[in-house]
CSV table of C-alpha atoms in Angstrom, one decimal:
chain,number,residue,atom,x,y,z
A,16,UNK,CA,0.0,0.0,0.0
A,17,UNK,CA,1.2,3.6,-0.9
A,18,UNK,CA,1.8,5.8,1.7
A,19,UNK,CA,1.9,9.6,2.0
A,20,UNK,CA,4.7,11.4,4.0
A,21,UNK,CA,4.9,15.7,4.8
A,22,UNK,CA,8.8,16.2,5.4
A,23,UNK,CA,9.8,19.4,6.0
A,24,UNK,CA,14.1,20.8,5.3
A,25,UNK,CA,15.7,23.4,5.6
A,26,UNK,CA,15.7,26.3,2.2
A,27,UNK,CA,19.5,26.0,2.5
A,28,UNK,CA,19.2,22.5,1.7
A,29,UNK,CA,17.3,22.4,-1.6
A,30,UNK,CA,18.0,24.0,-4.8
A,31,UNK,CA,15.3,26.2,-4.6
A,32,UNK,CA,15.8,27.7,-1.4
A,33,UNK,CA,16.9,30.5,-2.0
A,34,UNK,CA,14.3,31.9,-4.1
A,35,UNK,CA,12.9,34.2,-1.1
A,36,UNK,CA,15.8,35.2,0.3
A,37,UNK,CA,15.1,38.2,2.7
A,38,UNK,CA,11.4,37.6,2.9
A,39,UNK,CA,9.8,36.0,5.5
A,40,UNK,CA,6.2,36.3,4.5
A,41,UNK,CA,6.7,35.3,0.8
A,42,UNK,CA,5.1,31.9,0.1
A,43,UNK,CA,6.0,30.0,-3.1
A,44,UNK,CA,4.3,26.4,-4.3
A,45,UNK,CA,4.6,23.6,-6.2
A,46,UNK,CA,1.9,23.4,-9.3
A,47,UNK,CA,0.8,19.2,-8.5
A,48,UNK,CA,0.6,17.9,-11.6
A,49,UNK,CA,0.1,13.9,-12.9
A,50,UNK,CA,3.6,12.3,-13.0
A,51,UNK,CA,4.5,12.1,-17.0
A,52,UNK,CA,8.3,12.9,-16.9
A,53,UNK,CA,11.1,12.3,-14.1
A,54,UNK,CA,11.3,16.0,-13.2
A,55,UNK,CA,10.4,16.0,-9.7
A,56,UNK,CA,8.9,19.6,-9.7
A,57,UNK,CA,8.3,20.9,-12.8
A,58,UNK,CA,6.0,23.9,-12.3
A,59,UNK,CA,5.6,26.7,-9.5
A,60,UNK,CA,3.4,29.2,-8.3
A,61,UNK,CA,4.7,32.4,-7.4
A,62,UNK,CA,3.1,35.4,-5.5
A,63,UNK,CA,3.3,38.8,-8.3
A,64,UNK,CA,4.9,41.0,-5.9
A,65,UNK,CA,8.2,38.4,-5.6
A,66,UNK,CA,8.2,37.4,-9.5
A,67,UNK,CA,11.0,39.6,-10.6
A,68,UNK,CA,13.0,38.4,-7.8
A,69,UNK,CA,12.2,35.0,-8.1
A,70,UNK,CA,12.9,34.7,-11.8
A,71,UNK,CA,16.6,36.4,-10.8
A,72,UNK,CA,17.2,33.8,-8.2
A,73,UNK,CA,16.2,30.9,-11.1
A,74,UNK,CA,18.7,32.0,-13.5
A,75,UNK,CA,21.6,31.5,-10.6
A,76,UNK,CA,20.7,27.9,-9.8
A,77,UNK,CA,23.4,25.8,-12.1
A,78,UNK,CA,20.7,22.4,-11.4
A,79,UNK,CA,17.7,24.5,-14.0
A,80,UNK,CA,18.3,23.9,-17.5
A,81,UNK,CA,15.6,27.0,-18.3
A,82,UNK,CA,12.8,28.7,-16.9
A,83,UNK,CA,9.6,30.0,-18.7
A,84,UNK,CA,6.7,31.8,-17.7
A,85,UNK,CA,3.5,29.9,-18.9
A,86,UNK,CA,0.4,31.8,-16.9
A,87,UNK,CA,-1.1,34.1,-14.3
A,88,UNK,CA,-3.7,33.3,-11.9
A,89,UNK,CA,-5.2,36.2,-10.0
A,90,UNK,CA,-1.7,37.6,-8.4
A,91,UNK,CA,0.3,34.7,-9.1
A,92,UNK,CA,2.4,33.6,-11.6
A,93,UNK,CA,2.8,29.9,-12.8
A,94,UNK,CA,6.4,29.0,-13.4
A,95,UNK,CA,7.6,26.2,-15.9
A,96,UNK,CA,11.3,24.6,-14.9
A,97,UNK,CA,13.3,22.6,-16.7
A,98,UNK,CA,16.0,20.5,-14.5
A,99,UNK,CA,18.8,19.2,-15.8
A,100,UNK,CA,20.0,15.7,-15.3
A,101,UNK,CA,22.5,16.2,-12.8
A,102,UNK,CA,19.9,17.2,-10.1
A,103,UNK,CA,21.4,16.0,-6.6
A,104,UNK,CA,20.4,15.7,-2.9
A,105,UNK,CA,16.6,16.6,-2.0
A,106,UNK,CA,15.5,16.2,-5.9
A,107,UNK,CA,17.5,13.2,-6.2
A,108,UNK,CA,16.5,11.1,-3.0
A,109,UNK,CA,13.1,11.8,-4.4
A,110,UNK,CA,13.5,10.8,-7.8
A,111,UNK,CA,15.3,7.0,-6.8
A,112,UNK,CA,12.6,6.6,-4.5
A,113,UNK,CA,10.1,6.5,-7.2
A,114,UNK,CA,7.8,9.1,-4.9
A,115,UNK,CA,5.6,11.4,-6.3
A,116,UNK,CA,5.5,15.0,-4.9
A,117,UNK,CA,2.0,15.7,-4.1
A,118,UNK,CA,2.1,19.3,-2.9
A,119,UNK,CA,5.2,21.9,-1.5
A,120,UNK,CA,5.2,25.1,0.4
A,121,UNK,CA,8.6,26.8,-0.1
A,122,UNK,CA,9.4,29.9,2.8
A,123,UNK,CA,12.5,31.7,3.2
A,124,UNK,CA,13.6,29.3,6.0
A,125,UNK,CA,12.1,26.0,5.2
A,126,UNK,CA,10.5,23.7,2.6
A,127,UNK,CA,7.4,21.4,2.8
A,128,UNK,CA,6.6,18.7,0.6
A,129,UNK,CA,3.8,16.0,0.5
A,130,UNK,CA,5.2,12.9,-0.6
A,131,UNK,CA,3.4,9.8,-1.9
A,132,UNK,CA,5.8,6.6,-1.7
A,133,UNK,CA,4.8,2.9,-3.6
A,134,UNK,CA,5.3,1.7,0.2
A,135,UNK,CA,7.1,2.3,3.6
A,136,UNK,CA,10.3,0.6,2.3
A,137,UNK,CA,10.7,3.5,-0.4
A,138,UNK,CA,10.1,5.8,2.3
A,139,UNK,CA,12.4,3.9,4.8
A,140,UNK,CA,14.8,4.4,1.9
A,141,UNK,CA,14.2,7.7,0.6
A,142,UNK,CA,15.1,8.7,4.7
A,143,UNK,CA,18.0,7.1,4.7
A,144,UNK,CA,19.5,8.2,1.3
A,145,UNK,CA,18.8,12.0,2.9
A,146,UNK,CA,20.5,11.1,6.0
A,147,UNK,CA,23.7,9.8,4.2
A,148,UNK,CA,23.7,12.6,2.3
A,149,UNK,CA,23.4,14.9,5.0
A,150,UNK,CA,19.9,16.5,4.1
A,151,UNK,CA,18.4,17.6,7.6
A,152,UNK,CA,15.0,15.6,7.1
A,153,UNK,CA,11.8,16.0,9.6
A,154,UNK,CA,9.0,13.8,9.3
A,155,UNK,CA,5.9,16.0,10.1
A,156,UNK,CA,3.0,13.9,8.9
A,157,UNK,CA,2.5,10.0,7.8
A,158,UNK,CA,-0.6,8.3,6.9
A,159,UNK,CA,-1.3,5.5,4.3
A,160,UNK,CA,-2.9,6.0,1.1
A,161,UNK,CA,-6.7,4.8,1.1
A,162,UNK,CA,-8.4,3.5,-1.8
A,163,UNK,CA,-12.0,5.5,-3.1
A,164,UNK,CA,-14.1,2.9,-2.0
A,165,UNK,CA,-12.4,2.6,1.6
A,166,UNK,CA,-14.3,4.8,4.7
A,167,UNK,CA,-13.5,6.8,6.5
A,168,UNK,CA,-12.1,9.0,3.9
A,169,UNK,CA,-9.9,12.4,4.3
A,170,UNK,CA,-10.9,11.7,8.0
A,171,UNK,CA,-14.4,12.0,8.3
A,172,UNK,CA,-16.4,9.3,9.8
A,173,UNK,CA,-19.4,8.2,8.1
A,174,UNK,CA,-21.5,10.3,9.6
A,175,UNK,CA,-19.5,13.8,9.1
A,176,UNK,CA,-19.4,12.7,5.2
A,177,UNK,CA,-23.2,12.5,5.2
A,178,UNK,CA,-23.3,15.6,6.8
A,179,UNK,CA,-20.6,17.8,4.5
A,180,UNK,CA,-22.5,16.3,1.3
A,181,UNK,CA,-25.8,17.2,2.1
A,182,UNK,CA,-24.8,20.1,3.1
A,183,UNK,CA,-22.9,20.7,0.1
A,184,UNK,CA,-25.7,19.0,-2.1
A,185,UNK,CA,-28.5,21.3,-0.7
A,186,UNK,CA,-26.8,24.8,-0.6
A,187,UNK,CA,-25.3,25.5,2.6
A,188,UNK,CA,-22.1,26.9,1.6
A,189,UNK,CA,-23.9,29.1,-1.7
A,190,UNK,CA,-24.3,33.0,-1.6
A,191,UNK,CA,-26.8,33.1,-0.5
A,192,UNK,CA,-26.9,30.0,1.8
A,193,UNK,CA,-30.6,27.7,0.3
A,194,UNK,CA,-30.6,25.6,3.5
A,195,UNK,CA,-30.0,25.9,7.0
A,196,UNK,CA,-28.4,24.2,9.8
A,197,UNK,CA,-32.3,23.6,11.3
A,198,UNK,CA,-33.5,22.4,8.4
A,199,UNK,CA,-30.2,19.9,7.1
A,200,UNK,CA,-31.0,18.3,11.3
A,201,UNK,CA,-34.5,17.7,10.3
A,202,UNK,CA,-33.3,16.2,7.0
A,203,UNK,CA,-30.6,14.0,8.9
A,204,UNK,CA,-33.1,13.6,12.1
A,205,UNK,CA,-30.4,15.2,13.8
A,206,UNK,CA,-30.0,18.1,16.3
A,207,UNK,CA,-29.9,21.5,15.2
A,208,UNK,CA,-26.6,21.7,17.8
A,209,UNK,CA,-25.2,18.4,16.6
A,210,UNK,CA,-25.5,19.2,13.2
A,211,UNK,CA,-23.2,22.5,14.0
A,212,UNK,CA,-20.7,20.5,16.4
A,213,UNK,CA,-20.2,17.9,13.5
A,214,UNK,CA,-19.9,20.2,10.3
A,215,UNK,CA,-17.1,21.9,12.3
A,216,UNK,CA,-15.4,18.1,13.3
A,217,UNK,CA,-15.9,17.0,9.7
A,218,UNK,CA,-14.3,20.4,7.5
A,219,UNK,CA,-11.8,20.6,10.1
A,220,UNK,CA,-10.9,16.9,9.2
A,221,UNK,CA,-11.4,17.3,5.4
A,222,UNK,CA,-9.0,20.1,5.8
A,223,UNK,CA,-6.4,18.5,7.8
A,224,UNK,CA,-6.3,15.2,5.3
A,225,UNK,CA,-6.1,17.0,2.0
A,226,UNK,CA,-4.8,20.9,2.2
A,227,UNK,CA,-2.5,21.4,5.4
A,228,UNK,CA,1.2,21.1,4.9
A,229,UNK,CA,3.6,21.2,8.2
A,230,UNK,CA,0.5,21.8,10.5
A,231,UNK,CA,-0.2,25.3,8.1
A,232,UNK,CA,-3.3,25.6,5.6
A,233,UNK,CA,-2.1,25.0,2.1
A,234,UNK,CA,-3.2,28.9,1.4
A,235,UNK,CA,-0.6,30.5,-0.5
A,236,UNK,CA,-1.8,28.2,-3.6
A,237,UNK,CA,-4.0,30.3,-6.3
A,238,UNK,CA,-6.9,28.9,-6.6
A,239,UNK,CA,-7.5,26.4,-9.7
């Protein structure tokens, strides 16, 4: 079974991290896209107000073959890179692990990836390939992959996804809201109060399972 790992290092440790170099609030991300080459990050989403400096910062790292701007979202710009061959450390210990980078936050200080392994041996492998090559690893977050059919999913107990789906299903989270909390209880035979207790549980569990990163809401990314 495939099993999804958040590991946080250092920005001194990967190529990229020095892209925001004298800003700490600057956030940059990694575009997730379906696996069809062995670059390991091949796009990035960068906040407008840091592009020019960003793109500077590209041209110095000797790992990037090219870089090409290929869209703009709202205020960010998406980021096309081209890696050479030679990648090494972070980039590499992901690429011989066969793991697929799900989603990365990149700070000034620190970068975040989700990983997804084939299996705990690649990740037992892909930590100890950082360790020999002196990449300062932390395992944040570890859970196994679950299949569509498998409950709970993202979290939620049965109940909770009954909930968010009817609520979703009947309005609750248009503008303006077509249903109430009162009126999804009645529909669920449920309490007006426990309806509002397990809403809250079941986002803050959907949440949790598909868009935090190192304990911090995946909210940088433009939306898609």
């Amino acid at each position: 079974m495939s099993v999804i790992a958040s590991v946080a290092v250092p920005a001194s440790e990967f190529p990229l991290g020095s892209l925001l170099e004298g800003d700490s609030e600057a956030r940059v991300s990694v575009e997730t896209t379906v696996p069809t080459s062995e670059e390991v990050i091949p796009y990035l989403w960068v906040p407008n107000g840091v592009i020019s400096g960003v793109l500077d910062a590209l041209q110095s790292i000797t790992s990037l073959d090219s870089t090409e701007i290929v869209d703009e979202v709202d205020s960010y710009t998406l980021v096309r890179l081209e890696w050479r061959d030679s990648v090494n450390g972070l980039l590499a210990s992901i690429r011989d692990a066969s793991a697929v980078v799900t989603g990365a936050v990149g700070t000034a200080d620190q970068w975040t990836f989700r990983l997804r392994f084939p299996s705990y041996e690649e990740l037992s492998a892909f930590y100890a390939t950082c360790v020999d090559r002196d990449i300062s690893i932390e395992l944040v977050q570890l859970h196994e992959a679950i299949s569509p059919e498998t409950t709970p999913r993202f979290g939620l107990t049965e109940a909770q996804r009954e909930l968010v789906l009817a609520a979703y299903e009947n309005g609750y989270f248009d503008v303006p809201r077509k249903t109430t909390l009162v009126e999804l209880g009645d529909r669920l035979e449920v309490s007006d109060s426990a309806v509002s207790q397990r809403l809250r549980r079941g986002l803050a569990s959907l949440i949790h399972s598909t868009i935090v990163i190192d304990g911090k809401p995946y909210d940088t990314e433009p939306p898609k």
